[in-house]
PDB file of C-alpha atoms and ligand atoms in Angstrom:
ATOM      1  CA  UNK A   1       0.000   0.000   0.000  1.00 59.00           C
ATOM      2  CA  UNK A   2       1.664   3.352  -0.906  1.00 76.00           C
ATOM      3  CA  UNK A   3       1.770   5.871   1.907  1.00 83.00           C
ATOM      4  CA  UNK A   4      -0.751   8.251   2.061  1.00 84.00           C
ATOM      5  CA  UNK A   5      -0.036  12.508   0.896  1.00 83.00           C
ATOM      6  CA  UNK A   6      -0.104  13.725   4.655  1.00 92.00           C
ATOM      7  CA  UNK A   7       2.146  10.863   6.173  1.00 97.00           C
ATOM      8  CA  UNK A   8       5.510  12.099   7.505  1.00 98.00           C
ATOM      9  CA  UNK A   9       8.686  12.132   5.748  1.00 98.00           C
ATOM     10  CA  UNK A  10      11.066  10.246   7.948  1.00 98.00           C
ATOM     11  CA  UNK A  11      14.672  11.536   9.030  1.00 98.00           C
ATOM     12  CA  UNK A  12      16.948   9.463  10.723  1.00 98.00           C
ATOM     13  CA  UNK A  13      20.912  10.264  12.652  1.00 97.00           C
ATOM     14  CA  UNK A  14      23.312   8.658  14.858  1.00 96.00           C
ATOM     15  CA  UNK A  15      21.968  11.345  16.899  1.00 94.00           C
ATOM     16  CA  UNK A  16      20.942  15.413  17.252  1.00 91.00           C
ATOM     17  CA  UNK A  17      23.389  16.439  14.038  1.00 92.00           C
ATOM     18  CA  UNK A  18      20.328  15.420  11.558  1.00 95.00           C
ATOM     19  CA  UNK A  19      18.210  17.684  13.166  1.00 95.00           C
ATOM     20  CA  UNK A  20      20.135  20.470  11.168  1.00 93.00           C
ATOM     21  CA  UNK A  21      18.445  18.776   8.406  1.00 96.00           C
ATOM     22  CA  UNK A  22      15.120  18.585   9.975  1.00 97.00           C
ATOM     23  CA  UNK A  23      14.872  21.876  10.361  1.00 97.00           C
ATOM     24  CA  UNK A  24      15.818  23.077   7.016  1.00 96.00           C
ATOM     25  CA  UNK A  25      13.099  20.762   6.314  1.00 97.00           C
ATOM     26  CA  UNK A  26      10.830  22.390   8.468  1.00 98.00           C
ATOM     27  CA  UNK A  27      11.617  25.703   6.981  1.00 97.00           C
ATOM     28  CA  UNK A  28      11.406  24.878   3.052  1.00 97.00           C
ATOM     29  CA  UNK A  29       8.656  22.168   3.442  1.00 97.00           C
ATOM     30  CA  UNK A  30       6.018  24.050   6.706  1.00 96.00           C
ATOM     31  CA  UNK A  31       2.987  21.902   5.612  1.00 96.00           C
ATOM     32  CA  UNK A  32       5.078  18.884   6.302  1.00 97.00           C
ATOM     33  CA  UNK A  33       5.389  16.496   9.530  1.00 97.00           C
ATOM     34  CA  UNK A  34       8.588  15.145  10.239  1.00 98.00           C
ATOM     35  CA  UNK A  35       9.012  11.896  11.715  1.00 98.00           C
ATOM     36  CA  UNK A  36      12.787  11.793  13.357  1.00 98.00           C
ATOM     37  CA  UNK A  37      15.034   9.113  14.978  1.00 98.00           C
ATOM     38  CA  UNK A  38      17.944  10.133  16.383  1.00 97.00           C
ATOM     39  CA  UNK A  39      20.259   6.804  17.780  1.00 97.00           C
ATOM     40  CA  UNK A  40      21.590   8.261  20.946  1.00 94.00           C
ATOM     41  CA  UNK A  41      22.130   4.892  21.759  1.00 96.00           C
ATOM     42  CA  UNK A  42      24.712   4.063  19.689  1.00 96.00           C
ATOM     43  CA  UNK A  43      26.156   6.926  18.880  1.00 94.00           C
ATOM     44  CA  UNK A  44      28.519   7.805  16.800  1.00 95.00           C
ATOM     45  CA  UNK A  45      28.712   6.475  13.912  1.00 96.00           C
ATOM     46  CA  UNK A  46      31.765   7.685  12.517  1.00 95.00           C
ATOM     47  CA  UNK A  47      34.239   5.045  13.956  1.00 96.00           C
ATOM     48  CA  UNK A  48      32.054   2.300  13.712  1.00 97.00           C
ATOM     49  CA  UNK A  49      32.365  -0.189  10.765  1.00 98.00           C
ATOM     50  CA  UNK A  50      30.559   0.314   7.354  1.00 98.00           C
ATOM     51  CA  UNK A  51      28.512  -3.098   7.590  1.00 98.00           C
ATOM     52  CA  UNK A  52      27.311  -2.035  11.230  1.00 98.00           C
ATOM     53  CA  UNK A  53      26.443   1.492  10.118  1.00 98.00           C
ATOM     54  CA  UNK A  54      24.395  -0.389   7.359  1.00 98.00           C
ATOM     55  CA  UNK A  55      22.684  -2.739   9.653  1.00 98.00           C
ATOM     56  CA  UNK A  56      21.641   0.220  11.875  1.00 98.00           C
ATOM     57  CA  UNK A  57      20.815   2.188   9.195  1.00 98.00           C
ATOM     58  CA  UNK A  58      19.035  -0.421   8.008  1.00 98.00           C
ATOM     59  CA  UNK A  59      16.946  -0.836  11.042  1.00 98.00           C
ATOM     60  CA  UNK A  60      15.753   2.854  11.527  1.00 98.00           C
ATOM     61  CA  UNK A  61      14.331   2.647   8.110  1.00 98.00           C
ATOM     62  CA  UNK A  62      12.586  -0.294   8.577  1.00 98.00           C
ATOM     63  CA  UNK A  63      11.212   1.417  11.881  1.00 98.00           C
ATOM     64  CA  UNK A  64      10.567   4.516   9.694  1.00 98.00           C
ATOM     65  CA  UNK A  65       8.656   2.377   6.908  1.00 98.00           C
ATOM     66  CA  UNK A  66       6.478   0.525   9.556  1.00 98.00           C
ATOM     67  CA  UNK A  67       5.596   4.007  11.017  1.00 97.00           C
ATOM     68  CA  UNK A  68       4.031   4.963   7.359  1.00 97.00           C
ATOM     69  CA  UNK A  69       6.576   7.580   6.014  1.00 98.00           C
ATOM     70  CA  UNK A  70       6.354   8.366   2.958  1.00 98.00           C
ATOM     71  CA  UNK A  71      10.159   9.145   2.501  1.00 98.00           C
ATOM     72  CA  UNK A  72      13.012   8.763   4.196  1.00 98.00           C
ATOM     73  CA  UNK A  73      15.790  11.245   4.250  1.00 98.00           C
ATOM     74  CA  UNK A  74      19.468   9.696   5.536  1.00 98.00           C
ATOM     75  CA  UNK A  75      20.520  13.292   7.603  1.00 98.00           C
ATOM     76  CA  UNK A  76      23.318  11.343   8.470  1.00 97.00           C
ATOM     77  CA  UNK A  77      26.964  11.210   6.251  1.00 97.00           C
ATOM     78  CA  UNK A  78      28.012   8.606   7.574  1.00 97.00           C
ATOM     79  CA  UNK A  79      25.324   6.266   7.285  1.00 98.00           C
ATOM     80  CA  UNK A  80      24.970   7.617   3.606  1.00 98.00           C
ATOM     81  CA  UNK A  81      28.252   6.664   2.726  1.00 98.00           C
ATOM     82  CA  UNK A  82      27.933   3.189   4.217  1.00 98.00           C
ATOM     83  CA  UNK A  83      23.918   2.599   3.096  1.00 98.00           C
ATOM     84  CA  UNK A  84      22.589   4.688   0.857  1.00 98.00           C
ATOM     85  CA  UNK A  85      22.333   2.202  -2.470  1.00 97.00           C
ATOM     86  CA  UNK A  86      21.353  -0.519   0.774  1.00 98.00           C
ATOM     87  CA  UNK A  87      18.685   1.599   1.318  1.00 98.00           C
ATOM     88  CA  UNK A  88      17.423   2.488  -1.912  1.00 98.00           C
ATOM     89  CA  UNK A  89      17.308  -1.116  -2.417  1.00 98.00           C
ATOM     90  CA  UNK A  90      15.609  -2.732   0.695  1.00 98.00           C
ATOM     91  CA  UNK A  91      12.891   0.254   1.790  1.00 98.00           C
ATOM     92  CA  UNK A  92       9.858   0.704  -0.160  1.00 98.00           C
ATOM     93  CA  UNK A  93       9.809   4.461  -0.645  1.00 97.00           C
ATOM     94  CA  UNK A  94      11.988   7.054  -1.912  1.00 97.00           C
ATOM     95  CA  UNK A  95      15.236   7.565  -0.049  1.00 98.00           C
ATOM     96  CA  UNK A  96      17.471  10.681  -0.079  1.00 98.00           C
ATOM     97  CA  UNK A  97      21.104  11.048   1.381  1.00 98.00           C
ATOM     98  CA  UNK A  98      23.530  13.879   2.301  1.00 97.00           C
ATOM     99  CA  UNK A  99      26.410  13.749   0.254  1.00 97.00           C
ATOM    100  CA  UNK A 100      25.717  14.323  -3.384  1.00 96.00           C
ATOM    101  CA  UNK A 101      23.386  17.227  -2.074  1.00 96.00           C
ATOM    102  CA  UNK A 102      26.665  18.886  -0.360  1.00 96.00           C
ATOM    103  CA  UNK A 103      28.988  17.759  -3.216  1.00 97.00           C
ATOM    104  CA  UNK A 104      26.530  19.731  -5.382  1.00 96.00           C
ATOM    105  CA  UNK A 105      26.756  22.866  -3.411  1.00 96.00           C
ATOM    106  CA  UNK A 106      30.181  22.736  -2.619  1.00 97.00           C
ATOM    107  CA  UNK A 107      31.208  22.429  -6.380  1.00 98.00           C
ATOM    108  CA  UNK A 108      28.678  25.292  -7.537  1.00 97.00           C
ATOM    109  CA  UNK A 109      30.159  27.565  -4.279  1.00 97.00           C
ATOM    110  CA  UNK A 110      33.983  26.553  -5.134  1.00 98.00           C
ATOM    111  CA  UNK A 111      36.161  29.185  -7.757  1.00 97.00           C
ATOM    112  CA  UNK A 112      39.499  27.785  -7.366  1.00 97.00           C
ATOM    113  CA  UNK A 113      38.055  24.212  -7.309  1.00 96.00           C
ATOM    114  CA  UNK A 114      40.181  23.072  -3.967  1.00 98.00           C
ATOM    115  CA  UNK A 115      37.545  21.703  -1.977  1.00 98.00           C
ATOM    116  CA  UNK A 116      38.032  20.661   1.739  1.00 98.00           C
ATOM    117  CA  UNK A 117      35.534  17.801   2.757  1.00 98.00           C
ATOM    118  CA  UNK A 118      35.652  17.113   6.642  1.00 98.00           C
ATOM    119  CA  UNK A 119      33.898  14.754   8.332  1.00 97.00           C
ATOM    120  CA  UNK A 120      34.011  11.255  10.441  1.00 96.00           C
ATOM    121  CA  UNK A 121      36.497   8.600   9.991  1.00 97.00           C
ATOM    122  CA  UNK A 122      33.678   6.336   8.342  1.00 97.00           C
ATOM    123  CA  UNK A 123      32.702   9.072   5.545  1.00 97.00           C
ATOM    124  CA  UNK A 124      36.216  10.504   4.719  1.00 98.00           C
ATOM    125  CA  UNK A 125      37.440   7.042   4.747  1.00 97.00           C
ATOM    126  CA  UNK A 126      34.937   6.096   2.307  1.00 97.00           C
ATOM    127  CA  UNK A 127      35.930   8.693  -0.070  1.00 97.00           C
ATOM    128  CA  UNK A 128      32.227   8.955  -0.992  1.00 97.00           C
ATOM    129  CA  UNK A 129      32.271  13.233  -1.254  1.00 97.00           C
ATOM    130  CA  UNK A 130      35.681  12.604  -3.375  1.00 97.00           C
ATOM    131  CA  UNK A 131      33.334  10.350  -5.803  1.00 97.00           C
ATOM    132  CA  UNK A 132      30.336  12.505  -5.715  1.00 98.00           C
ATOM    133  CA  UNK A 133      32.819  16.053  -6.186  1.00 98.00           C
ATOM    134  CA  UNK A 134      35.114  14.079  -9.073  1.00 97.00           C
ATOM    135  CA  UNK A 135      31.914  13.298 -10.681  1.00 98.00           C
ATOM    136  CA  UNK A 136      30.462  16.663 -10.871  1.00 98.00           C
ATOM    137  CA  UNK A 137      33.847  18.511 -11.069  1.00 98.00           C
ATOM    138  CA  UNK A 138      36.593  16.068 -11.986  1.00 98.00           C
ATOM    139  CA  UNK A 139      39.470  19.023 -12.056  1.00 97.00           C
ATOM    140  CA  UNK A 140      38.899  19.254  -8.445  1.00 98.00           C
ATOM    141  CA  UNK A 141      41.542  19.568  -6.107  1.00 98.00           C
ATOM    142  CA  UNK A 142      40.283  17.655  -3.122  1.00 98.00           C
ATOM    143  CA  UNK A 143      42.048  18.085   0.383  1.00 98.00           C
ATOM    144  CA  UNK A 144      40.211  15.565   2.981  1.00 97.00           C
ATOM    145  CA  UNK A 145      40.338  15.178   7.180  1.00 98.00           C
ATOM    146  CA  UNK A 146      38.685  13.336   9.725  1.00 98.00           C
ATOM    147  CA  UNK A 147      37.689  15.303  12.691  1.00 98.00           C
ATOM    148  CA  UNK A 148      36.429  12.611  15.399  1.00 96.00           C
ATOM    149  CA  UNK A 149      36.154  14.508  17.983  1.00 97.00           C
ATOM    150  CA  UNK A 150      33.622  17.210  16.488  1.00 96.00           C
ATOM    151  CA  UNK A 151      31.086  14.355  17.483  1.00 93.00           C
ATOM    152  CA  UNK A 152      31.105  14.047  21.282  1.00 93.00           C
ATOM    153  CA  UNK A 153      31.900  17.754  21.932  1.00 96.00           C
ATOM    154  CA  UNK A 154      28.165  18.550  19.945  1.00 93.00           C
ATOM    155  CA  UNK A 155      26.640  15.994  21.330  1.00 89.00           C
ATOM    156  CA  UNK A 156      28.180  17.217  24.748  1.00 94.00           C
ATOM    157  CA  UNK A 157      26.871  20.544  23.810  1.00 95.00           C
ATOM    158  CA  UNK A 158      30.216  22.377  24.143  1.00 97.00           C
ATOM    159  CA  UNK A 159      29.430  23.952  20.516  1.00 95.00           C
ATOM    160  CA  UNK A 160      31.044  27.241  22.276  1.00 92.00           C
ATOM    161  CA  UNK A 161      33.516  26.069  24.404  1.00 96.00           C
ATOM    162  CA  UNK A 162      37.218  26.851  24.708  1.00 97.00           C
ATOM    163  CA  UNK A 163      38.350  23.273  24.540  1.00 98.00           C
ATOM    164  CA  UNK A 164      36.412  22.874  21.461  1.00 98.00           C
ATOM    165  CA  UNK A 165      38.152  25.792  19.270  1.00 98.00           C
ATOM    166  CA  UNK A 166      41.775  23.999  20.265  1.00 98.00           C
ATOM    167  CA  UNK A 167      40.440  20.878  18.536  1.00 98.00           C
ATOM    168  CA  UNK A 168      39.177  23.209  15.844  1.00 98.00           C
ATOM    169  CA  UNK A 169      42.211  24.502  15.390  1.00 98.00           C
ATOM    170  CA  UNK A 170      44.365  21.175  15.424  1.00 98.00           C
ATOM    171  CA  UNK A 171      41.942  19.798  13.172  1.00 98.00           C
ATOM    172  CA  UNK A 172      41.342  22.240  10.504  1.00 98.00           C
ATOM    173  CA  UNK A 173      45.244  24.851  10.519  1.00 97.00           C
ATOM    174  CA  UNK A 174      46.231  22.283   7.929  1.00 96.00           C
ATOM    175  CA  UNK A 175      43.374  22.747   5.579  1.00 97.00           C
ATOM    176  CA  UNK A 176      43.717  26.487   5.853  1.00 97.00           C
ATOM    177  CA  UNK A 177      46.878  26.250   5.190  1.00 96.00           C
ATOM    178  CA  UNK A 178      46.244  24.243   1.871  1.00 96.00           C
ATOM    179  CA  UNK A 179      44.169  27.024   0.739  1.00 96.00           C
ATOM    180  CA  UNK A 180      40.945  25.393  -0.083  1.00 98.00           C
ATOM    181  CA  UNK A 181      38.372  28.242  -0.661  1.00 98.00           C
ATOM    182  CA  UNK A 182      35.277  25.513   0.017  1.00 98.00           C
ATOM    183  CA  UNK A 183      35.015  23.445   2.924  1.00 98.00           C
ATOM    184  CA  UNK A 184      32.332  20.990   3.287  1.00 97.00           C
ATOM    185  CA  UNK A 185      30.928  20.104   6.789  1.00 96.00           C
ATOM    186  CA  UNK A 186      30.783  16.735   5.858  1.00 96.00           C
ATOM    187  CA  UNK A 187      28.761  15.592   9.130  1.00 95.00           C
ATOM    188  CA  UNK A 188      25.280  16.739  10.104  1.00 93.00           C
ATOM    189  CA  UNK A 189      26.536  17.750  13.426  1.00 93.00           C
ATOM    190  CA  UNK A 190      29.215  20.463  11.804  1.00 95.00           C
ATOM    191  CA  UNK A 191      26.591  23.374  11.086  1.00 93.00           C
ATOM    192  CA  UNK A 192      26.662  23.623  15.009  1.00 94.00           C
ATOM    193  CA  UNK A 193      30.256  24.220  14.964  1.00 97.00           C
ATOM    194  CA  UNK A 194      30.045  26.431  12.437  1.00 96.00           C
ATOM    195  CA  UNK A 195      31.604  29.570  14.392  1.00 96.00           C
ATOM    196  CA  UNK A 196      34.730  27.599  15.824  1.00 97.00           C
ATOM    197  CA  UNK A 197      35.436  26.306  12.432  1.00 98.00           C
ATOM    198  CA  UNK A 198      34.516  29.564  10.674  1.00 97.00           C
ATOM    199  CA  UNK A 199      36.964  31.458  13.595  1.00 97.00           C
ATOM    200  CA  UNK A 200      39.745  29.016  11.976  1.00 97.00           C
ATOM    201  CA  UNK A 201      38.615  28.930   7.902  1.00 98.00           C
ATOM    202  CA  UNK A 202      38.798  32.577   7.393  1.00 97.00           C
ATOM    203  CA  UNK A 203      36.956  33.881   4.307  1.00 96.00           C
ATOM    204  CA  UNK A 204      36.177  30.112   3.519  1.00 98.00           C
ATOM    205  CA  UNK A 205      32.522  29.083   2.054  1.00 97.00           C
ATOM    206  CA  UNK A 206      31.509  26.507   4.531  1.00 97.00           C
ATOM    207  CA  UNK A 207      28.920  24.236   3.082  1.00 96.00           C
ATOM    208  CA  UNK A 208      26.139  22.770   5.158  1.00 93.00           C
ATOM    209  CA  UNK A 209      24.053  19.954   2.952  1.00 90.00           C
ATOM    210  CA  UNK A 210      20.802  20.875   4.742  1.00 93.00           C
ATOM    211  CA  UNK A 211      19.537  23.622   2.252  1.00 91.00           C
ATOM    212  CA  UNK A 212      20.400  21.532  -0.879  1.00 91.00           C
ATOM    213  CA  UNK A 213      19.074  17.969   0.603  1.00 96.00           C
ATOM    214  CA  UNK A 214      15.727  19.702   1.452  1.00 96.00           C
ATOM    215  CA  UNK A 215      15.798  21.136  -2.285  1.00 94.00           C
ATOM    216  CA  UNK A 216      16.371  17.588  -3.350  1.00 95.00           C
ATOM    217  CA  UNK A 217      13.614  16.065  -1.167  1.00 97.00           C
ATOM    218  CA  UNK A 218      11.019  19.007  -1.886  1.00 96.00           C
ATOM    219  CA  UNK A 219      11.368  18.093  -5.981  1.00 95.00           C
ATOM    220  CA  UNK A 220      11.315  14.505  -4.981  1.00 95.00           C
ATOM    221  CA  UNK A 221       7.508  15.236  -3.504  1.00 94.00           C
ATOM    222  CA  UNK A 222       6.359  17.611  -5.999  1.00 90.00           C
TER     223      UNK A 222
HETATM  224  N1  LIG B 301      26.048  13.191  12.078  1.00 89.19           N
HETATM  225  C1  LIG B 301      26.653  12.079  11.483  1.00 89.19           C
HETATM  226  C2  LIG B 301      27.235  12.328  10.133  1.00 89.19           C
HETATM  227  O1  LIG B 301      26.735  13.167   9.420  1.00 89.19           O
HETATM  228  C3  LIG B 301      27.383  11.055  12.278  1.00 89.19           C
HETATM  229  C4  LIG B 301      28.178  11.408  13.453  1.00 89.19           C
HETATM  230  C5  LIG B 301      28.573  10.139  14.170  1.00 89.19           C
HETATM  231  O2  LIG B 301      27.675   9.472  14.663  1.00 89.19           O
HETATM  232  O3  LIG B 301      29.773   9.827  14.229  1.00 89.19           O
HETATM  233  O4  LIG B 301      28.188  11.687   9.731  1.00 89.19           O
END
């Protein structure tokens, strides 16, 4: 049975990082409900292994399915890496990720075409944004880092927090230094950092996915 016009769009992350998503949802889409998991449980992701990201990821959407969404939406770039074409496959309804929505931003904000892409060990090990950039852009110069720790301190709520600008500044110096003028916040917790990385990325465009995955997902219902 297909879901019905007014039943939720489900949105699903290792924990509060997807509800940046959510809410650009919220803004773009008002008439909409929003069905949201967060896994606070088992949070994070990031570190965890790409076949037990994909059998969490499967799980929430089989939750989200048996709840009557009529979408799901993985606000998560880590579990899009790992499960997006799993996802596709196995749930019954249209599924949208993160990461070709931010490659697509990032390579329309980008002059120089030296992108940074940040995010957790699982998605920058993955090299899915490399894929999804090269494919859109393949002159790019791409300059990559993990940044575990971004994680916990959000989800510890020390988004403005001296301890949490050091890291920035460990983490990100070398990307500055590189020269990128794009960085992506390749993790759906990032946009909540956004003024300890901005303090470090000076005059960089920092690219949240939110704006251009709700895009995606409001053509996907229209
Ligand atoms: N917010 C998630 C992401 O976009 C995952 C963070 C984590 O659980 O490690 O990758």
């Amino acid at each position: 049975m297909n879901p019905a016009p007014d039943a939720p769009i489900g949105v699903f992350d290792s924990g509060i990082g997807g509800l940046t998503v959510a809410r650009e949802l919220m803004r773009q889409l008002p008439g909409e409900s929003i069905l949201y998991v967060g896994d606070t449980a088992r949070v994070p992701y990031g570190p965890k292994s790409p076949e037990t990201v994909r059998r969490y990821s499967r799980e929430i959407g089989e939750y989200l399915c048996a709840q009557g969404v009529k979408a799901v939406v993985i606000a998560c770039n880590t579990a899009t890496a790992h499960a997006l074409d799993d996802l596709r496959a196995a749930l019954p309804v249209p599924v949208v990720g993160v990461v070709e929505p931010g490659a697509r931003a990032a390579v329309a904000a980008s002059r120089s075409r030296h992108i940074g892409v940040i995010g957790t060990a699982g998605t920058i090990n993955s090299y899915a944004y490399e894929r999804a950039i090269r494919a859109l852009a393949p002159d790019a110069t791409i300059t990559s880092r993990a940044c575990p720790l971004f994680v916990p301190l959000v989800e510890e709520g020390w988004t403005d927090h001296e301890v949490t600008r050091r890291v920035a500044e460990e983490y990100l110096e070398p990307l500055a230094r590189a020269g990128v003028d794009t960085l992506v916040l390749g993790c759906t917790h990032y946009p909540l950092l956004k003024a300890p990385i901005g303090g470090v990325m000076q005059g960089v465009r920092l690219i949240d996915s939110a704006e251009e995955t709700a895009s995606e997902v409001r053509a996907l219902l229209a």
